[in-house]
Coordinates of C-alpha atoms and ligand atoms in Angstrom, one line a residue:
M1 CA -80.0 31.1 -162.6
K2 CA -83.3 32.2 -161.4
S3 CA -86.3 29.9 -161.8
A4 CA -90.0 30.4 -160.8
R5 CA -90.9 27.0 -159.2
I6 CA -93.9 25.2 -157.8
V7 CA -92.6 24.1 -154.5
E8 CA -95.9 23.3 -152.9
V9 CA -99.2 22.8 -154.8
D10 CA -101.6 25.7 -154.5
K11 CA -99.0 28.0 -152.9
P12 CA -97.4 31.0 -154.6
L13 CA -94.5 30.0 -156.9
Q14 CA -91.1 30.7 -155.5
V15 CA -88.3 32.3 -157.4
Q16 CA -85.2 30.2 -156.5
E17 CA -81.6 30.6 -157.3
L18 CA -80.4 27.3 -159.0
V19 CA -77.1 26.2 -160.4
T20 CA -77.1 26.9 -164.2
P21 CA -76.7 23.5 -165.9
K22 CA -73.8 22.8 -168.2
P23 CA -74.8 21.0 -171.4
K24 CA -73.1 17.6 -172.1
G25 CA -73.3 15.3 -175.1
Q26 CA -76.3 16.3 -177.3
Q27 CA -77.7 18.7 -174.7
V28 CA -78.2 22.4 -175.4
L29 CA -78.6 25.2 -172.9
I30 CA -81.2 27.8 -173.9
K31 CA -81.4 31.3 -172.6
V32 CA -85.2 31.7 -172.2
Q33 CA -86.6 34.8 -173.7
S34 CA -90.3 33.8 -173.8
S35 CA -92.2 31.1 -171.9
G36 CA -95.9 30.9 -172.5
V37 CA -98.4 30.3 -169.7
C38 CA -100.8 27.5 -170.3
H39 CA -104.0 26.1 -168.7
S40 CA -102.1 22.8 -168.0
D41 CA -99.7 24.8 -165.8
I42 CA -102.7 25.6 -163.6
H43 CA -103.3 21.9 -163.2
L44 CA -99.7 21.4 -162.2
W45 CA -100.0 24.3 -159.8
E46 CA -103.2 22.9 -158.2
G47 CA -101.7 19.4 -158.1
G48 CA -104.4 17.8 -160.3
Y49 CA -107.5 18.0 -162.4
E50 CA -111.0 16.9 -162.1
G51 CA -111.6 13.4 -163.4
P52 CA -114.9 11.3 -163.8
G53 CA -117.4 11.9 -161.0
G54 CA -115.6 15.0 -159.8
Q55 CA -112.7 13.1 -158.3
L56 CA -109.3 14.8 -158.3
L57 CA -106.7 13.1 -160.5
K58 CA -103.4 13.9 -158.9
T59 CA -100.4 15.0 -161.0
T60 CA -98.1 13.1 -158.6
D61 CA -99.9 9.9 -159.6
R62 CA -98.9 10.6 -163.2
G63 CA -95.2 10.9 -162.3
V64 CA -95.0 14.7 -161.7
K65 CA -92.4 15.6 -159.0
Y66 CA -92.2 18.8 -157.0
P67 CA -90.5 21.2 -156.8
L68 CA -91.0 21.8 -160.5
T69 CA -90.2 24.6 -162.8
P70 CA -93.2 24.7 -165.2
G71 CA -93.3 26.1 -168.7
H72 CA -93.5 24.1 -171.9
K73 CA -93.9 26.8 -174.5
I74 CA -90.3 28.0 -174.7
A75 CA -88.4 30.2 -177.1
G76 CA -85.0 31.8 -176.7
V77 CA -81.4 31.8 -177.9
I78 CA -78.8 29.1 -177.7
D79 CA -76.4 29.8 -174.8
S80 CA -74.1 26.8 -175.0
L81 CA -73.9 23.3 -176.6
G82 CA -72.7 19.9 -175.5
E83 CA -69.8 18.4 -177.5
Q84 CA -72.2 16.2 -179.6
A85 CA -74.8 18.9 -180.3
N86 CA -74.6 19.3 -184.0
G87 CA -76.3 21.6 -186.5
N88 CA -76.8 24.5 -184.2
S89 CA -74.7 27.4 -183.1
K90 CA -74.5 29.9 -180.2
N91 CA -77.0 32.8 -180.2
E92 CA -79.3 31.2 -182.7
K93 CA -83.0 31.9 -182.1
V94 CA -84.9 28.7 -181.5
L95 CA -88.3 27.3 -180.4
V96 CA -88.1 24.2 -178.2
F97 CA -90.2 21.1 -178.9
P98 CA -91.3 20.2 -175.3
W99 CA -93.1 16.9 -175.9
I100 CA -90.0 14.8 -175.4
G101 CA -90.1 11.0 -175.0
E102 CA -87.6 8.5 -173.7
G103 CA -86.7 7.7 -177.3
L104 CA -87.1 4.0 -177.5
C105 CA -90.8 3.1 -177.5
P106 CA -92.6 2.4 -180.8
A107 CA -94.0 5.9 -180.9
C108 CA -90.6 7.6 -180.4
R109 CA -89.1 5.4 -183.1
M110 CA -91.8 6.6 -185.5
G111 CA -91.0 10.2 -184.7
K112 CA -94.1 10.7 -182.6
E113 CA -92.5 11.4 -179.3
N114 CA -95.6 13.3 -178.2
L115 CA -97.3 9.9 -177.8
C116 CA -94.4 8.2 -175.9
D117 CA -95.2 5.5 -173.4
R118 CA -92.9 7.2 -170.9
P119 CA -93.1 10.9 -171.6
R120 CA -90.4 13.3 -170.3
S121 CA -92.1 16.6 -171.4
L122 CA -90.3 19.8 -170.5
G123 CA -92.1 21.8 -167.8
I124 CA -94.2 18.8 -166.8
Y125 CA -92.0 15.9 -165.9
T126 CA -88.7 17.9 -166.0
D127 CA -87.8 21.6 -165.4
G128 CA -89.2 23.9 -168.0
G129 CA -89.2 27.5 -169.2
Y130 CA -90.2 29.6 -166.2
S131 CA -86.5 30.2 -165.8
E132 CA -83.6 32.2 -167.1
Y133 CA -82.2 29.0 -168.7
V134 CA -83.6 25.6 -169.7
L135 CA -81.6 22.5 -170.5
V136 CA -82.9 20.7 -173.5
P137 CA -81.8 17.0 -173.7
S138 CA -80.9 17.1 -177.4
Y139 CA -80.3 19.6 -180.2
R140 CA -82.9 17.5 -182.2
Y141 CA -85.7 19.2 -180.2
L142 CA -84.8 22.7 -181.4
V143 CA -86.6 24.4 -184.3
K144 CA -84.8 27.5 -185.8
I145 CA -87.0 30.5 -186.1
G146 CA -86.5 33.1 -188.8
E147 CA -86.1 36.9 -188.6
E148 CA -89.8 37.4 -189.4
L149 CA -90.8 36.0 -186.0
D150 CA -90.1 37.1 -182.4
T151 CA -89.9 34.7 -179.5
D152 CA -93.0 36.0 -177.8
T153 CA -95.3 35.1 -180.6
T154 CA -93.5 31.9 -181.5
A155 CA -93.4 30.3 -178.0
P156 CA -97.1 29.4 -177.9
L157 CA -96.9 27.5 -181.2
S158 CA -95.4 24.5 -179.4
C159 CA -98.6 23.8 -177.4
S160 CA -101.9 25.3 -178.5
A161 CA -101.1 25.8 -182.2
L162 CA -99.4 22.4 -182.3
T163 CA -102.5 20.8 -180.8
A164 CA -104.8 22.5 -183.3
Y165 CA -102.5 21.4 -186.1
G166 CA -102.3 17.8 -184.9
A167 CA -106.1 17.7 -184.8
V168 CA -106.5 19.1 -188.3
K169 CA -104.0 16.6 -189.6
N170 CA -105.9 13.8 -187.9
T171 CA -109.1 14.6 -189.9
N172 CA -107.4 13.8 -193.2
L173 CA -109.4 16.5 -194.9
T174 CA -109.6 16.9 -198.7
P175 CA -110.7 20.0 -200.6
N176 CA -114.3 18.8 -201.1
D177 CA -114.9 17.9 -197.5
I178 CA -117.0 19.7 -195.0
V179 CA -115.5 19.9 -191.5
V180 CA -117.4 21.0 -188.3
I181 CA -115.2 22.6 -185.7
V182 CA -116.8 22.6 -182.2
G183 CA -115.7 25.4 -179.9
A184 CA -114.3 28.7 -181.2
G185 CA -111.9 29.5 -178.3
G186 CA -108.2 29.9 -178.8
L187 CA -107.6 26.3 -180.1
G188 CA -110.7 26.3 -182.3
L189 CA -109.7 29.6 -183.9
M190 CA -106.2 28.3 -184.6
A191 CA -107.7 25.1 -186.1
I192 CA -110.0 27.2 -188.4
Q193 CA -107.0 29.2 -189.6
L194 CA -105.0 26.1 -190.3
A195 CA -107.8 24.1 -191.9
K196 CA -108.5 27.1 -194.2
A197 CA -104.8 27.4 -195.1
I198 CA -103.9 23.8 -195.7
T199 CA -107.0 21.8 -196.6
G200 CA -109.3 23.9 -198.7
S201 CA -112.3 22.3 -197.0
R202 CA -115.5 24.1 -196.1
I203 CA -115.5 25.0 -192.5
I204 CA -118.5 25.2 -190.2
A205 CA -117.8 26.5 -186.7
T206 CA -120.1 26.0 -183.7
D207 CA -120.1 27.7 -180.3
L208 CA -122.5 29.1 -177.8
D209 CA -121.1 32.7 -177.9
D210 CA -121.9 35.1 -180.8
E211 CA -118.7 37.1 -180.2
K212 CA -116.5 34.0 -180.6
L213 CA -118.4 33.0 -183.7
K214 CA -117.7 36.4 -185.2
E215 CA -114.0 35.8 -184.5
A216 CA -114.5 32.3 -186.2
K217 CA -115.7 34.1 -189.3
N218 CA -112.8 36.5 -189.2
N219 CA -110.4 33.6 -189.0
G220 CA -111.8 31.8 -192.0
A221 CA -114.9 29.8 -191.0
D222 CA -117.4 29.7 -194.0
I223 CA -120.5 29.2 -191.8
T224 CA -121.1 29.6 -188.1
I225 CA -123.8 28.1 -185.9
N226 CA -124.8 29.2 -182.4
S227 CA -125.8 25.9 -180.9
K228 CA -127.6 27.7 -178.1
K229 CA -129.9 29.5 -180.5
E230 CA -130.4 26.9 -183.3
D231 CA -130.3 23.1 -183.4
P232 CA -126.8 22.2 -184.8
V233 CA -128.0 18.8 -186.1
K234 CA -130.8 20.4 -188.2
A235 CA -128.5 23.2 -189.4
V236 CA -125.6 20.9 -190.4
M237 CA -128.0 18.5 -192.1
E238 CA -129.5 21.3 -194.1
L239 CA -126.1 22.7 -195.1
T240 CA -124.9 19.3 -196.3
G241 CA -127.9 18.2 -198.3
K242 CA -128.8 15.7 -195.5
M243 CA -125.4 14.0 -195.9
G244 CA -123.7 15.1 -192.7
A245 CA -120.1 16.3 -192.1
D246 CA -117.0 14.5 -193.4
A247 CA -115.1 15.3 -190.2
M248 CA -115.6 16.8 -186.8
I249 CA -113.0 18.4 -184.5
D250 CA -114.3 18.7 -181.0
F251 CA -112.4 21.2 -178.9
V252 CA -114.9 20.9 -176.0
N253 CA -115.2 17.1 -175.9
S254 CA -118.0 16.9 -173.3
S255 CA -120.8 14.2 -173.2
K256 CA -123.1 16.8 -174.6
T257 CA -121.0 18.0 -177.6
V258 CA -119.9 14.5 -178.6
E259 CA -123.5 13.1 -178.4
T260 CA -124.4 15.9 -180.9
D261 CA -121.2 15.2 -183.0
M262 CA -122.4 11.6 -183.5
K263 CA -125.6 12.8 -185.1
L264 CA -123.8 15.0 -187.7
L265 CA -121.7 12.4 -189.4
R266 CA -121.6 11.5 -193.0
R267 CA -120.6 7.9 -193.9
R268 CA -116.8 7.6 -193.5
A269 CA -116.6 10.5 -191.2
R270 CA -113.7 11.1 -188.8
I271 CA -114.5 12.4 -185.3
V272 CA -111.4 14.0 -183.7
L273 CA -111.6 14.6 -180.0
V274 CA -109.3 17.2 -178.5
G275 CA -110.9 19.0 -175.6
L276 CA -110.4 18.0 -172.0
F277 CA -113.9 18.8 -170.7
G278 CA -114.6 15.1 -170.3
G279 CA -117.5 12.9 -169.5
E280 CA -118.8 9.8 -171.1
L281 CA -120.5 8.6 -174.3
K282 CA -123.1 6.0 -175.2
L283 CA -122.2 4.6 -178.7
N284 CA -124.5 3.0 -181.2
L285 CA -122.0 0.2 -182.0
V286 CA -123.5 -1.1 -185.2
T287 CA -123.2 2.2 -187.0
M288 CA -119.5 2.4 -186.3
P289 CA -118.7 -0.4 -188.9
T290 CA -121.8 0.0 -191.1
R291 CA -121.1 3.7 -191.7
A292 CA -117.3 3.3 -191.3
Y293 CA -116.8 6.0 -188.7
R294 CA -113.4 6.7 -187.2
L295 CA -113.2 7.9 -183.7
I296 CA -109.8 9.5 -183.0
G297 CA -108.2 11.1 -179.9
S298 CA -105.6 13.8 -180.7
Y299 CA -102.8 14.9 -178.4
T300 CA -100.4 17.8 -179.4
G301 CA -98.2 17.0 -182.4
S302 CA -94.8 15.7 -183.5
I303 CA -91.6 17.6 -184.0
A304 CA -92.2 17.3 -187.8
D305 CA -95.6 19.0 -187.3
L306 CA -93.9 21.8 -185.3
I307 CA -91.4 22.5 -188.1
E308 CA -94.2 22.8 -190.6
L309 CA -96.1 25.0 -188.2
V310 CA -93.2 27.4 -187.7
S311 CA -92.9 27.6 -191.5
L312 CA -96.6 28.5 -191.8
A313 CA -96.1 31.2 -189.1
E314 CA -93.1 32.6 -190.9
R315 CA -95.2 33.0 -194.0
G316 CA -97.9 34.7 -192.0
V317 CA -100.5 32.0 -192.6
I318 CA -101.2 31.8 -188.8
K319 CA -101.1 34.6 -186.4
P320 CA -100.8 33.9 -182.7
I321 CA -101.9 36.8 -180.5
I322 CA -99.9 37.9 -177.4
S323 CA -101.9 40.0 -174.9
N324 CA -100.1 39.9 -171.5
R325 CA -96.4 39.9 -170.7
F326 CA -95.0 39.0 -167.2
K327 CA -91.6 38.9 -165.4
L328 CA -90.4 35.8 -163.7
D329 CA -91.4 37.1 -160.2
Q330 CA -95.0 37.6 -161.6
A331 CA -95.5 33.9 -162.4
T332 CA -98.1 33.4 -159.7
E333 CA -99.9 36.5 -161.0
A334 CA -99.8 35.2 -164.5
L335 CA -101.3 31.8 -163.5
T336 CA -104.0 33.5 -161.4
M337 CA -105.0 35.8 -164.2
L338 CA -105.2 32.9 -166.6
K339 CA -107.3 30.9 -164.2
E340 CA -109.7 33.8 -163.7
G341 CA -110.0 34.2 -167.5
K342 CA -108.4 37.6 -167.5
I343 CA -105.9 36.8 -170.3
V344 CA -107.4 37.3 -173.7
G345 CA -105.1 35.7 -176.3
R346 CA -101.9 34.4 -174.9
G347 CA -99.8 35.3 -171.8
V348 CA -96.1 35.0 -171.9
I349 CA -93.3 35.3 -169.2
N350 CA -90.1 37.1 -170.1
P351 CA -87.5 35.8 -167.6
Ligands
ZN401 ZN1 -99.8 23.9 -172.9
ZN402 ZN1 -91.1 6.8 -176.3

């Protein structure tokens, strides 16, 4: 099989001919039809990302090994199954849950493998979807996709949309709540669609870009605030009768945005931090208990969340947008375009 692989960091990906794996036990071999490109693939390609004080946090220090076939947003059809792979059949169209754990830690045992102590995520710690075939360790990580959906639009659900969904769930919103969503990029827009569809809460979206705020309105935001033009603290306090927001979801998560978030909170508010911009925060510790705030970090979602998400997509509640399609030997081009911000919506590789 052909796979586009990171052999050396920062060098073009190489299309290599590898032995096609044979599934054993619970394993399933998927013929990849769509593999989404993601910003975290760029970090794998560059060999790290910027940590506190501008220092490079190396991927190899987190257990990543090269050569690596990236790709964690994978959809395709079942090619072959191990002898213990139950409940699926050949040629079935599936989406792969990539946030795989080792299966034994407390998180795995609660069905939250995305929070495993020793993650084995596909396309990060093991070979992923920039390939004609991918070996999935168990049939339990496959989600069937209905006729309504094609693999290109479904593949990105397992990362960006799942992250947005996990974040919305972590807010525990109820219909009378007001939620502020910070950042109206891809993740923020998806969270707005989901919050609108499943919580019935009032949604305030903030961003620095009027174009993105217009999109936020189109996706279901009730009110938008351009925090470059008006003071978000003043605006949110006015909109909430000086009470503050019941929940915040911060898709930027920088020192500046979270400092502002902390001034917008109603008593009992949940602050869900998702973005990877980073920085640090000075907390007024007494207000944490006296106002019963909950500070929550949110990372992707569980397989149960992904099943719900696919069902929402089948019913047309959420609509992922695909803008660029690439072949396997264009993997370097795909990552370069993504890095330079030339992909609007989602890019996908069709091996
Ligand atoms: Zn991703
Ligand atoms: Zn685990």
